[in-house]
PDB file of C-alpha atoms in Angstrom:
ATOM      1  CA  MET P 143       0.134   0.245  -0.460  1.00 94.00           C
ATOM      2  CA  LYS P 144       1.053   3.781  -0.824  1.00 96.00           C
ATOM      3  CA  ILE P 145       0.300   6.629   0.919  1.00 98.00           C
ATOM      4  CA  ILE P 146       0.411   9.523  -1.783  1.00 98.00           C
ATOM      5  CA  MET P 147       0.020  13.120   0.224  1.00 98.00           C
ATOM      6  CA  ILE P 148      -0.943  15.468  -2.756  1.00 98.00           C
ATOM      7  CA  ALA P 149       0.098  18.909  -1.862  1.00 97.00           C
ATOM      8  CA  VAL P 150       0.113  21.944  -3.408  1.00 96.00           C
ATOM      9  CA  GLY P 151       2.922  23.348  -3.137  1.00 94.00           C
ATOM     10  CA  THR P 152       6.855  23.542  -4.801  1.00 94.00           C
ATOM     11  CA  LYS P 153       9.878  24.914  -3.866  1.00 91.00           C
ATOM     12  CA  MET P 154       9.705  23.907  -0.449  1.00 94.00           C
ATOM     13  CA  PRO P 155      12.183  25.560   2.033  1.00 96.00           C
ATOM     14  CA  ALA P 156      14.956  23.091   2.973  1.00 97.00           C
ATOM     15  CA  TRP P 157      13.566  21.948   6.506  1.00 96.00           C
ATOM     16  CA  VAL P 158      10.524  21.267   4.802  1.00 96.00           C
ATOM     17  CA  THR P 159      11.678  19.048   2.768  1.00 96.00           C
ATOM     18  CA  ALA P 160      14.087  17.421   5.596  1.00 97.00           C
ATOM     19  CA  GLY P 161      11.692  16.582   7.680  1.00 97.00           C
ATOM     20  CA  PHE P 162       9.022  15.201   5.089  1.00 97.00           C
ATOM     21  CA  THR P 163      12.704  13.236   4.206  1.00 98.00           C
ATOM     22  CA  GLU P 164      13.493  12.105   6.900  1.00 98.00           C
ATOM     23  CA  TYR P 165      10.444  10.145   8.181  1.00 98.00           C
ATOM     24  CA  GLN P 166       9.275   9.080   4.361  1.00 98.00           C
ATOM     25  CA  LYS P 167      12.505   7.238   5.126  1.00 98.00           C
ATOM     26  CA  ARG P 168      11.043   5.020   7.777  1.00 97.00           C
ATOM     27  CA  MET P 169       8.478   3.993   6.502  1.00 97.00           C
ATOM     28  CA  PRO P 170       8.425   0.508   5.909  1.00 96.00           C
ATOM     29  CA  PRO P 171       8.493  -0.617   2.070  1.00 95.00           C
ATOM     30  CA  GLU P 172       4.680  -2.210   2.556  1.00 93.00           C
ATOM     31  CA  LEU P 173       3.465   1.379   3.459  1.00 96.00           C
ATOM     32  CA  ARG P 174       5.064   3.888   1.223  1.00 97.00           C
ATOM     33  CA  LEU P 175       5.421   7.766   1.433  1.00 98.00           C
ATOM     34  CA  GLU P 176       5.615   9.385  -1.559  1.00 98.00           C
ATOM     35  CA  LEU P 177       4.794  13.023  -2.158  1.00 98.00           C
ATOM     36  CA  HIS P 178       3.213  14.461  -5.491  1.00 98.00           C
ATOM     37  CA  GLU P 179       3.304  18.464  -5.289  1.00 97.00           C
ATOM     38  CA  ILE P 180       1.036  20.460  -7.129  1.00 97.00           C
ATOM     39  CA  GLN P 181       2.236  23.909  -8.923  1.00 95.00           C
ATOM     40  CA  PRO P 182       0.167  26.966  -6.841  1.00 92.00           C
ATOM     41  CA  ASP P 183      -1.275  28.894  -8.954  1.00 88.00           C
ATOM     42  CA  LYS P 184      -0.582  32.671  -9.248  1.00 83.00           C
ATOM     43  CA  ARG P 185      -1.887  34.088  -5.573  1.00 78.00           C
ATOM     44  CA  ARG P 186      -4.273  37.669  -7.516  1.00 72.00           C
ATOM     45  CA  GLN P 187      -6.148  39.957  -5.333  1.00 72.00           C
ATOM     46  CA  GLY P 188      -9.864  38.500  -5.103  1.00 68.00           C
ATOM     47  CA  ASP P 189      -9.331  35.537  -6.898  1.00 85.00           C
ATOM     48  CA  ILE P 190      -8.852  33.161  -4.437  1.00 88.00           C
ATOM     49  CA  ALA P 191     -12.132  30.995  -5.188  1.00 88.00           C
ATOM     50  CA  LYS P 192     -10.971  31.135  -8.145  1.00 91.00           C
ATOM     51  CA  ILE P 193      -7.322  30.205  -7.357  1.00 91.00           C
ATOM     52  CA  THR P 194      -8.247  27.084  -5.301  1.00 94.00           C
ATOM     53  CA  GLU P 195     -10.974  25.918  -7.624  1.00 94.00           C
ATOM     54  CA  ARG P 196      -8.174  25.867 -10.299  1.00 94.00           C
ATOM     55  CA  GLU P 197      -5.476  23.779  -7.605  1.00 95.00           C
ATOM     56  CA  GLY P 198      -8.612  21.543  -6.906  1.00 97.00           C
ATOM     57  CA  LEU P 199      -8.512  20.495 -10.378  1.00 97.00           C
ATOM     58  CA  ALA P 200      -5.065  19.674 -11.162  1.00 98.00           C
ATOM     59  CA  ILE P 201      -5.222  17.777  -7.767  1.00 98.00           C
ATOM     60  CA  LEU P 202      -7.913  15.896  -8.435  1.00 98.00           C
ATOM     61  CA  ASP P 203      -6.250  14.739 -11.715  1.00 98.00           C
ATOM     62  CA  ALA P 204      -3.796  13.804  -9.292  1.00 98.00           C
ATOM     63  CA  ILE P 205      -5.556  11.106  -7.355  1.00 98.00           C
ATOM     64  CA  PRO P 206      -4.935   7.553  -8.406  1.00 97.00           C
ATOM     65  CA  LYS P 207      -7.062   5.739  -9.620  1.00 94.00           C
ATOM     66  CA  LYS P 208      -8.953   3.123  -6.833  1.00 94.00           C
ATOM     67  CA  ALA P 209      -7.337   5.466  -4.360  1.00 97.00           C
ATOM     68  CA  TYR P 210      -8.988   5.769  -0.923  1.00 97.00           C
ATOM     69  CA  VAL P 211      -9.362   9.534  -0.793  1.00 98.00           C
ATOM     70  CA  ILE P 212      -8.730  11.754   2.720  1.00 98.00           C
ATOM     71  CA  ALA P 213      -8.671  15.535   2.275  1.00 98.00           C
ATOM     72  CA  LEU P 214      -7.728  17.225   4.996  1.00 96.00           C
ATOM     73  CA  ASP P 215      -9.280  20.020   6.352  1.00 94.00           C
ATOM     74  CA  GLU P 216      -9.561  22.127   9.606  1.00 90.00           C
ATOM     75  CA  HIS P 217     -14.203  20.787  10.010  1.00 93.00           C
ATOM     76  CA  GLY P 218     -12.402  17.125   9.624  1.00 96.00           C
ATOM     77  CA  LYS P 219     -12.362  14.655  12.219  1.00 97.00           C
ATOM     78  CA  GLU P 220      -9.446  14.600  14.808  1.00 96.00           C
ATOM     79  CA  PHE P 221      -7.563  11.502  16.137  1.00 96.00           C
ATOM     80  CA  ASN P 222      -4.938  10.876  19.013  1.00 95.00           C
ATOM     81  CA  SER P 223      -2.114   9.035  17.971  1.00 95.00           C
ATOM     82  CA  MET P 224      -3.244   5.682  19.498  1.00 96.00           C
ATOM     83  CA  ASP P 225      -6.505   6.495  17.373  1.00 96.00           C
ATOM     84  CA  LEU P 226      -5.058   7.287  14.264  1.00 97.00           C
ATOM     85  CA  ALA P 227      -2.424   3.944  14.726  1.00 96.00           C
ATOM     86  CA  LYS P 228      -5.912   1.499  14.636  1.00 96.00           C
ATOM     87  CA  LYS P 229      -7.396   4.047  11.643  1.00 96.00           C
ATOM     88  CA  LEU P 230      -3.898   2.787   9.878  1.00 96.00           C
ATOM     89  CA  GLY P 231      -4.455  -0.336  10.208  1.00 93.00           C
ATOM     90  CA  ALA P 232      -8.361  -0.158   9.021  1.00 94.00           C
ATOM     91  CA  TRP P 233      -6.714   1.732   5.881  1.00 93.00           C
ATOM     92  CA  LYS P 234      -4.181  -0.978   5.608  1.00 92.00           C
ATOM     93  CA  ASN P 235      -7.351  -3.463   4.884  1.00 92.00           C
ATOM     94  CA  TYR P 236      -9.080  -1.622   2.510  1.00 91.00           C
ATOM     95  CA  GLY P 237      -7.046  -2.982  -0.290  1.00 91.00           C
ATOM     96  CA  GLN P 238      -6.470   0.294  -1.860  1.00 95.00           C
ATOM     97  CA  ASP P 239      -4.210   3.278  -1.878  1.00 97.00           C
ATOM     98  CA  ILE P 240      -4.655   5.914   0.272  1.00 98.00           C
ATOM     99  CA  ALA P 241      -4.285   9.741  -1.416  1.00 98.00           C
ATOM    100  CA  LEU P 242      -4.033  12.630   0.980  1.00 98.00           C
ATOM    101  CA  LEU P 243      -4.812  16.005   0.261  1.00 98.00           C
ATOM    102  CA  ILE P 244      -3.392  18.674   1.325  1.00 97.00           C
ATOM    103  CA  GLY P 245      -5.133  22.253  -0.069  1.00 94.00           C
ATOM    104  CA  GLY P 246      -2.348  25.448  -0.821  1.00 90.00           C
ATOM    105  CA  PRO P 247      -2.626  28.847   1.554  1.00 87.00           C
ATOM    106  CA  ASP P 248      -6.350  29.000   1.407  1.00 89.00           C
ATOM    107  CA  GLY P 249      -7.797  25.388   1.600  1.00 91.00           C
ATOM    108  CA  LEU P 250      -9.021  22.685  -0.685  1.00 95.00           C
ATOM    109  CA  SER P 251     -11.494  23.166  -3.131  1.00 96.00           C
ATOM    110  CA  GLN P 252     -15.087  22.038  -2.436  1.00 96.00           C
ATOM    111  CA  ALA P 253     -14.646  19.729  -5.455  1.00 97.00           C
ATOM    112  CA  CYS P 254     -11.684  18.062  -3.327  1.00 98.00           C
ATOM    113  CA  LYS P 255     -13.616  17.361  -0.743  1.00 98.00           C
ATOM    114  CA  GLU P 256     -16.331  16.340  -1.635  1.00 97.00           C
ATOM    115  CA  ARG P 257     -14.539  13.561  -3.169  1.00 98.00           C
ATOM    116  CA  ALA P 258     -13.166  12.325  -0.716  1.00 98.00           C
ATOM    117  CA  GLN P 259     -14.283   9.635   1.650  1.00 97.00           C
ATOM    118  CA  GLU P 260     -13.136  11.068   4.760  1.00 97.00           C
ATOM    119  CA  LEU P 261     -12.415  14.683   6.050  1.00 98.00           C
ATOM    120  CA  TRP P 262      -8.860  14.835   8.535  1.00 97.00           C
ATOM    121  CA  SER P 263      -8.068  17.795  10.755  1.00 96.00           C
ATOM    122  CA  LEU P 264      -4.182  17.573  12.392  1.00 94.00           C
ATOM    123  CA  SER P 265      -4.955  20.294  14.873  1.00 91.00           C
ATOM    124  CA  LYS P 266      -7.277  22.950  15.991  1.00 88.00           C
ATOM    125  CA  LEU P 267      -5.152  25.497  14.987  1.00 88.00           C
ATOM    126  CA  THR P 268      -4.236  27.113  12.232  1.00 85.00           C
ATOM    127  CA  LEU P 269      -1.046  25.410  10.749  1.00 87.00           C
ATOM    128  CA  PRO P 270       1.212  26.651   7.385  1.00 88.00           C
ATOM    129  CA  HIS P 271       0.779  24.593   4.601  1.00 84.00           C
ATOM    130  CA  PRO P 272       4.285  23.496   4.082  1.00 90.00           C
ATOM    131  CA  LEU P 273       4.680  22.702   7.570  1.00 93.00           C
ATOM    132  CA  VAL P 274       1.502  19.716   7.280  1.00 94.00           C
ATOM    133  CA  ARG P 275       3.568  18.174   5.135  1.00 96.00           C
ATOM    134  CA  VAL P 276       6.356  17.331   7.999  1.00 97.00           C
ATOM    135  CA  VAL P 277       3.660  16.963  10.542  1.00 97.00           C
ATOM    136  CA  LEU P 278       1.862  14.208   8.741  1.00 97.00           C
ATOM    137  CA  ALA P 279       4.879  12.771   8.160  1.00 98.00           C
ATOM    138  CA  GLU P 280       5.604  12.398  11.390  1.00 97.00           C
ATOM    139  CA  THR P 281       1.750  11.801  12.666  1.00 97.00           C
ATOM    140  CA  LEU P 282       1.316   9.010   9.960  1.00 97.00           C
ATOM    141  CA  TYR P 283       5.174   7.977  11.290  1.00 97.00           C
ATOM    142  CA  ARG P 284       4.279   7.507  14.583  1.00 97.00           C
ATOM    143  CA  ALA P 285       1.752   6.092  13.672  1.00 97.00           C
ATOM    144  CA  TYR P 286       2.753   2.937  12.109  1.00 96.00           C
ATOM    145  CA  SER P 287       4.925   2.533  15.059  1.00 96.00           C
ATOM    146  CA  ILE P 288       2.133   2.344  17.785  1.00 96.00           C
ATOM    147  CA  ASP P 289       0.777  -0.531  15.254  1.00 93.00           C
ATOM    148  CA  ALA P 290       3.916  -1.914  14.455  1.00 93.00           C
ATOM    149  CA  GLY P 291       4.629  -2.413  18.410  1.00 93.00           C
ATOM    150  CA  LEU P 292       7.769  -0.371  17.804  1.00 93.00           C
ATOM    151  CA  PRO P 293       9.615   1.971  20.985  1.00 91.00           C
ATOM    152  CA  TYR P 294       8.706   4.755  18.819  1.00 90.00           C
ATOM    153  CA  HIS P 295       6.063   6.371  20.631  1.00 83.00           C
ATOM    154  CA  ARG P 296       6.179   6.606  24.867  1.00 78.00           C
ATOM    155  CA  ALA P 297       2.716   7.670  26.200  1.00 66.00           C
TER     156      ALA P 297
END
């Protein structure tokens, strides 16, 4: 199974790439973590809805066929680490790749949210979208380590 993060944004700061890559390397081969970057649209005054819609179309085009789709959204369900580990176990049983949709600075289009089978909120806090990649990669690794009985999580 693959977990594919489909994220708006390219040319991330080095610390974002390093953080994501560190947790990507830790994931086991049977639970590969991949990143598909979407070129952000140029931000113009007053065109935010159209920009988000165009970025949303690019995200939708990048979703692999038959993938189980989860959109990262502030109104989604929150999980603690133990619950996410159980959720990851359930996702593995679906027998499908997982596509995690991460919007740009203005979030995801409505079409992306409607395409998703689940909405997931990482936090009630507003996080900068580059940081979401690192937090999400670490969170997935933590869930995997709990599920696999590794000592990474100490709670």
